[in-house]
Coordinates of C-alpha atoms in Angstrom, one line a residue:
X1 CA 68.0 28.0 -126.5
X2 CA 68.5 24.7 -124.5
X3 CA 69.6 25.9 -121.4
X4 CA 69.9 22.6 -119.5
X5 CA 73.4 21.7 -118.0
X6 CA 75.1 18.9 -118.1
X7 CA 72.0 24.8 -88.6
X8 CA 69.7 26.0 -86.4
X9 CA 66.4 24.2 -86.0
X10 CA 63.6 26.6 -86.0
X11 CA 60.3 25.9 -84.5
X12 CA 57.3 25.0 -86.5
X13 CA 54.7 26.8 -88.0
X14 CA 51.2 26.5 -89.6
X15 CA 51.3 26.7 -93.3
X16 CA 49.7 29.8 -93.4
X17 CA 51.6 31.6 -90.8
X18 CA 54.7 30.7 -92.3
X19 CA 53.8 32.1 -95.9
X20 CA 52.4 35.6 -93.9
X21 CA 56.1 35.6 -93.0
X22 CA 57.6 34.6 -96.1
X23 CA 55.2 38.0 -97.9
X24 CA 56.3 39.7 -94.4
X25 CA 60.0 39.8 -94.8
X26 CA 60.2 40.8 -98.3
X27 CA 59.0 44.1 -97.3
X28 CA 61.7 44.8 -95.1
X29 CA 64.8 43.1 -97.1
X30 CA 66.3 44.7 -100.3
X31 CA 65.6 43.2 -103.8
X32 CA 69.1 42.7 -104.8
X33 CA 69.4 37.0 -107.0
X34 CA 70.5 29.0 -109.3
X35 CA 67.7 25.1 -112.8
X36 CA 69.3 24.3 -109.8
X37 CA 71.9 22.1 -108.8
X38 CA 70.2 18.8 -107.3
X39 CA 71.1 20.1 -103.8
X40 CA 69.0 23.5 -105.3
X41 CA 65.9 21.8 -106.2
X42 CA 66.5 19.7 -102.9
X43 CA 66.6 22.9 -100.6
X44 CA 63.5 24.1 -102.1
X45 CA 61.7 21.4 -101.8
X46 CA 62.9 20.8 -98.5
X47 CA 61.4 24.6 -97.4
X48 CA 58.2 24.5 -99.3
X49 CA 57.3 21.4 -97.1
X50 CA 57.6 22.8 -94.0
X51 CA 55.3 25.4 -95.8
X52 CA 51.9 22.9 -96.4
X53 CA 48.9 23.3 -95.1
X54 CA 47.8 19.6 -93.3
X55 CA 45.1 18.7 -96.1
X56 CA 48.5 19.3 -98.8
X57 CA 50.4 17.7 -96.6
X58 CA 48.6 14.5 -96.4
X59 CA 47.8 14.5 -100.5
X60 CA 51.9 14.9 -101.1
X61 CA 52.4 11.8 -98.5
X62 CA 49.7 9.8 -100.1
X63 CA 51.2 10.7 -104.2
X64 CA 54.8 10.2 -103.2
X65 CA 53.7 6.6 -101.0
X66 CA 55.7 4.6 -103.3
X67 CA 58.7 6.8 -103.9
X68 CA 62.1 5.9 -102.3
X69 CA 62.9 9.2 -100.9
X70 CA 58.7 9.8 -100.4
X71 CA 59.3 13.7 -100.1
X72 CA 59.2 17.1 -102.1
X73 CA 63.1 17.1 -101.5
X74 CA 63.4 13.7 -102.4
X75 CA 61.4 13.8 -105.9
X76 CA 62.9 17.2 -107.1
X77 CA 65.3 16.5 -109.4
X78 CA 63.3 13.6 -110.5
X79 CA 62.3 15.8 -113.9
X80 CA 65.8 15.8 -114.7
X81 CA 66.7 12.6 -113.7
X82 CA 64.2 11.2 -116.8
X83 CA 64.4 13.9 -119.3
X84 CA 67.8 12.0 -121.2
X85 CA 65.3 8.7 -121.4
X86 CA 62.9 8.8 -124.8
X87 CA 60.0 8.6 -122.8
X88 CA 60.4 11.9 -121.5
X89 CA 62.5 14.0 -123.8
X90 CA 59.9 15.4 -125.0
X91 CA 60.2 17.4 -121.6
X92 CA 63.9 19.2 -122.3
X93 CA 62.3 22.5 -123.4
X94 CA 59.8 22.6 -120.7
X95 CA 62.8 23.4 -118.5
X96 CA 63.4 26.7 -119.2
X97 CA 61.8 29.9 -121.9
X98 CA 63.6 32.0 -124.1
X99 CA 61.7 35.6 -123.5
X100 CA 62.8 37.4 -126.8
X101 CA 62.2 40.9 -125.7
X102 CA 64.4 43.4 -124.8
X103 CA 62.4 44.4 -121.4
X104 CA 61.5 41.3 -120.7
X105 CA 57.8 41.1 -121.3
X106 CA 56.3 37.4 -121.8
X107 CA 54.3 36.8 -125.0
X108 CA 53.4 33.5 -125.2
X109 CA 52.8 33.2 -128.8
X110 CA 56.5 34.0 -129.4
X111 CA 58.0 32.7 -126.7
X112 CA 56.3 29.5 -126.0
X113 CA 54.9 27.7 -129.3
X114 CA 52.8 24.7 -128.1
X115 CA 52.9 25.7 -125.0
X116 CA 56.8 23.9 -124.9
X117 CA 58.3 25.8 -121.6
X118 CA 59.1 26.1 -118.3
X119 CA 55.5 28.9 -118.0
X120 CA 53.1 26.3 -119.6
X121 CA 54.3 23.4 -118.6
X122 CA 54.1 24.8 -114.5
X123 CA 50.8 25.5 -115.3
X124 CA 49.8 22.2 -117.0
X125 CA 51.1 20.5 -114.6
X126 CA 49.3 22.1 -112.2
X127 CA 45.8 21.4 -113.9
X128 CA 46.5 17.7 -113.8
X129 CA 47.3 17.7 -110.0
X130 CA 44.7 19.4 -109.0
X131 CA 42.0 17.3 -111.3
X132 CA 41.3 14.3 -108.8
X133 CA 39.5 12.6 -111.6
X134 CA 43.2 12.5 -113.3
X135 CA 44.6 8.7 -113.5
X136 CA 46.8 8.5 -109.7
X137 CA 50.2 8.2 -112.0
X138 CA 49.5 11.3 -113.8
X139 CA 49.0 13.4 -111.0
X140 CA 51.9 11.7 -109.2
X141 CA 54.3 13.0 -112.1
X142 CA 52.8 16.2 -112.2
X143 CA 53.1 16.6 -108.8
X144 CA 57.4 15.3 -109.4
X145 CA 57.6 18.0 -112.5
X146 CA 55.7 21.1 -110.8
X147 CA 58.4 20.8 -107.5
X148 CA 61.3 21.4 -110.3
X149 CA 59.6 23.5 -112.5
X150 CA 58.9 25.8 -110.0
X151 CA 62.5 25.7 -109.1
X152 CA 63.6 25.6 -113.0
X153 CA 62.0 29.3 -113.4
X154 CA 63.3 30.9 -110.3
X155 CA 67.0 30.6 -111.8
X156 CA 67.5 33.7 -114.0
X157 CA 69.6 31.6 -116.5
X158 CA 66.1 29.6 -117.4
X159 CA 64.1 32.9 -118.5
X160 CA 67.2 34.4 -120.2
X161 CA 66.1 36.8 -123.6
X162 CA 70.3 36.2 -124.3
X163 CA 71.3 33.7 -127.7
X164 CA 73.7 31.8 -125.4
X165 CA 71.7 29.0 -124.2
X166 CA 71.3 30.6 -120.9
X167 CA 74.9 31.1 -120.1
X168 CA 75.9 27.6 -121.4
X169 CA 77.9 29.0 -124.2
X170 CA 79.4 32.2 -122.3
X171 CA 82.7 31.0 -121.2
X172 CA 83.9 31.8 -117.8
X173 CA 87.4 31.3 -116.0
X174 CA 86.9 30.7 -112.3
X175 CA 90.1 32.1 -110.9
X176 CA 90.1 29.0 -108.0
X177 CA 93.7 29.4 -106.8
X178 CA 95.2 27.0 -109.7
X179 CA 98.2 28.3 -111.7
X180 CA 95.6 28.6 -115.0
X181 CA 91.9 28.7 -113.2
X182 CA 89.0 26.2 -114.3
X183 CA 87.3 26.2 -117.9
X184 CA 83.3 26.3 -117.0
X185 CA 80.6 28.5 -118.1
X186 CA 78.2 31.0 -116.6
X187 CA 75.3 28.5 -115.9
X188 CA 77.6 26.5 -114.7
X189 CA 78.4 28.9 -111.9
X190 CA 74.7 29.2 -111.3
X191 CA 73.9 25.7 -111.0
X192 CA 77.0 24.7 -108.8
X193 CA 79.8 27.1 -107.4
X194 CA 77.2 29.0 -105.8
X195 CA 75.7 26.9 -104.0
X196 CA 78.9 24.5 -103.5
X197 CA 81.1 26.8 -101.8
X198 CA 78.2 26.7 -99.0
X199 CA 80.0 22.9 -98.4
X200 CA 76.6 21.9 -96.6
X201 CA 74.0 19.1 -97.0
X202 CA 70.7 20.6 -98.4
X203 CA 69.1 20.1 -95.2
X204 CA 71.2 21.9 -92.9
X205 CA 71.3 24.5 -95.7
X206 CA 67.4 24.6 -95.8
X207 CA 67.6 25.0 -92.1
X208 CA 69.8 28.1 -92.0
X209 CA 67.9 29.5 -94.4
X210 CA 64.4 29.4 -93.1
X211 CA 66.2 30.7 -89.8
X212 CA 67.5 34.0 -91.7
X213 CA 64.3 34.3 -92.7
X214 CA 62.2 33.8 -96.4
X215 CA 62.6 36.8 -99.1
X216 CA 59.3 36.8 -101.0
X217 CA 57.6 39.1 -103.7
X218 CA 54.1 40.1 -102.2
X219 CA 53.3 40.8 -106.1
X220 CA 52.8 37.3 -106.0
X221 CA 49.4 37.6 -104.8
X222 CA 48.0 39.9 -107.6
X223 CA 46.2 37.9 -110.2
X224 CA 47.4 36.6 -113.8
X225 CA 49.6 34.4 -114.7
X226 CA 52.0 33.7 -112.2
X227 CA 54.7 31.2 -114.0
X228 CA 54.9 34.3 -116.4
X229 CA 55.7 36.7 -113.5
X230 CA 58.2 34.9 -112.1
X231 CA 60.1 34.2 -115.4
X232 CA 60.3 38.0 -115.8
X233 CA 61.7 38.3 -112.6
X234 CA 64.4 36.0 -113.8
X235 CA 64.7 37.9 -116.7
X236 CA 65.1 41.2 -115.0
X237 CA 67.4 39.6 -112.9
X238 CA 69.5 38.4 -116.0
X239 CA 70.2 42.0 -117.2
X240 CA 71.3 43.4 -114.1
X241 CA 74.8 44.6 -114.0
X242 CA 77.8 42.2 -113.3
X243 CA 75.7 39.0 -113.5
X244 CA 77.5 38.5 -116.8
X245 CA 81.4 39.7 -115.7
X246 CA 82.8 41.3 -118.0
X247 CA 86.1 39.6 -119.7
X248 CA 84.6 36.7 -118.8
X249 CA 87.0 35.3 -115.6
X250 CA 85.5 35.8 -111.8
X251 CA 87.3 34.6 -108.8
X252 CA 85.2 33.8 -105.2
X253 CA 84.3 37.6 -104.8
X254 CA 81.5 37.3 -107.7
X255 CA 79.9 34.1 -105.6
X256 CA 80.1 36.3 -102.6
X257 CA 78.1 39.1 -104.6
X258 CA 75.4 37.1 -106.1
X259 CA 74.8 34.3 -103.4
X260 CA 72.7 36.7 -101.6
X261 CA 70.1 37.0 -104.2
X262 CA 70.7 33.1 -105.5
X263 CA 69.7 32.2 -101.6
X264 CA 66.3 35.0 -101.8
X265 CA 65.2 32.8 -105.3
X266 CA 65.7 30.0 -103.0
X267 CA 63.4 31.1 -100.7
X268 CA 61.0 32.5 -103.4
X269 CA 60.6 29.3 -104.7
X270 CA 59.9 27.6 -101.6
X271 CA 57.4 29.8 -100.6
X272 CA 55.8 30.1 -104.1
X273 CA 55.8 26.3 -104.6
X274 CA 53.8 25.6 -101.0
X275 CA 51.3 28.2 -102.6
X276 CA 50.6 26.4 -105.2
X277 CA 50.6 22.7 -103.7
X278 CA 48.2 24.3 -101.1
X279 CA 46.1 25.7 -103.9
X280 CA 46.0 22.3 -105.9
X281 CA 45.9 19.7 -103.5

């Protein structure tokens, strides 16, 4: 399954404090759930660098030096921005994994042969930035692929177990207020309306929601694999009821129901991707 697709400001914090926070307020929110739209990936990256500690902070200015937009916000749709070029198509299934299980348990032997998805190529990724004996380019693009990656895996349509290309081939009518609704499909929705109907710039976005407050999964502290954790989540979140509508049309009250959770994988993948930038760098 290919499942790619065609403010208030808040005062700053140490890197550390604001993760505590982050693993803080998952405790007292409910656990109710976009690859991204480019103002997705954006918003994450956007929040995860407010999230660095200073010695990750000055590694991501130093890799991204020479970029135009020399940020995590800037360079995080750069994965898909190359993947049509033959360079780099190589890189479509490392987008997304097709978890062919029925409970949504990751076995990478099935689900991953040569290590071509979203799980090994986040961790891959995050061998070569780490290794500063790696050649400065390499670690450059891995530090580009992990920001999207990261985001890639915390939309439930790129861990789907479902034959339909991660909601690419399940057809959806937006009821929009035209006489006959818009032809789209369920990623689609995902990637855009959800997100769109917000009708804000990512940064003003990013601000609001660092102000409500991040929505984190403390299991992301016990040890493993935790790419693989966090496409089961994605899974899960896949199979829960309604996310596929049934008779396939949805109107503005279905973007109302799920942007809650969409905005919480935001936030999850902000604070998840600081983690691991703090971690590697």
């Amino acid at each position: 399954m290919d499942n790619s697709h065609t403010p208030k400001p808040r005062r700053r914090r140490t890197a550390a404090g604001a993760i505590a926070l982050g693993l803080l307020m998952l405790a007292t929110q409910p656990m109710p759930a976009q690859a991204w739209s480019g103002e997705g990936h954006r918003i994450i990256g956007i929040l995860a660098a407010d999230m660095l500690d200073p010695e990750a902070k000055a590694a991501v200015a130093d890799l991204l030096s020479d970029e135009t937009d020399p940020t995590l916000g800037g360079v995080a749709s750069w994965a898909d921005e190359v993947r049509p070029e033959d360079a780099w198509k190589h890189t479509s299934p490392w987008h997304y994994v097709n978890i062919r299980d029925g409970e949504c348990h990751y076995a990478p032997a099935r689900d991953c042969a040569n290590g071509d998805c979203v799980i090994a190529a986040i961790n891959a990724q995050l061998k070569v930035l780490s290794d500063k004996q790696q050649p400065r380019q390499a670690r450059i693009e891995a530090l580009k692929f992990v920001v999207h990656f990261i985001g890639d895996v915390h939309q439930p349509l790129h861990a789907s177990g479902r034959a339909d290309r991660g909601g690419n081939d399940y057809q959806i009518n937006f009821r929009d207020g035209s006489e006959n609704g818009e032809g789209t499909n369920l990623h689609g929705i995902w990637d855009y309306r959800i997100l769109a109907s917000h009708e804000e710039d990512a940064q003003r976005y990013a601000n609001e929601l660092a102000t409500e407050g991040f929505a984190h999964n403390a299991r992301d502290r016990l040890p493993g694999n935790h790419a693989a954790q966090w496409a089961e989540e994605s899974c899960r979140i896949v199979e829960q009821p309604g996310l596929y509508p049934k008779g396939h049309v949805i109107d503005s009250n279905y973007l109302d129901q799920w942007r809650p959770l969409a905005q919480q994988r935001l936030r999850e993948a902000a604070v998840r991707l600081a983690e691991a930038l703090n971690k590697a760098l």
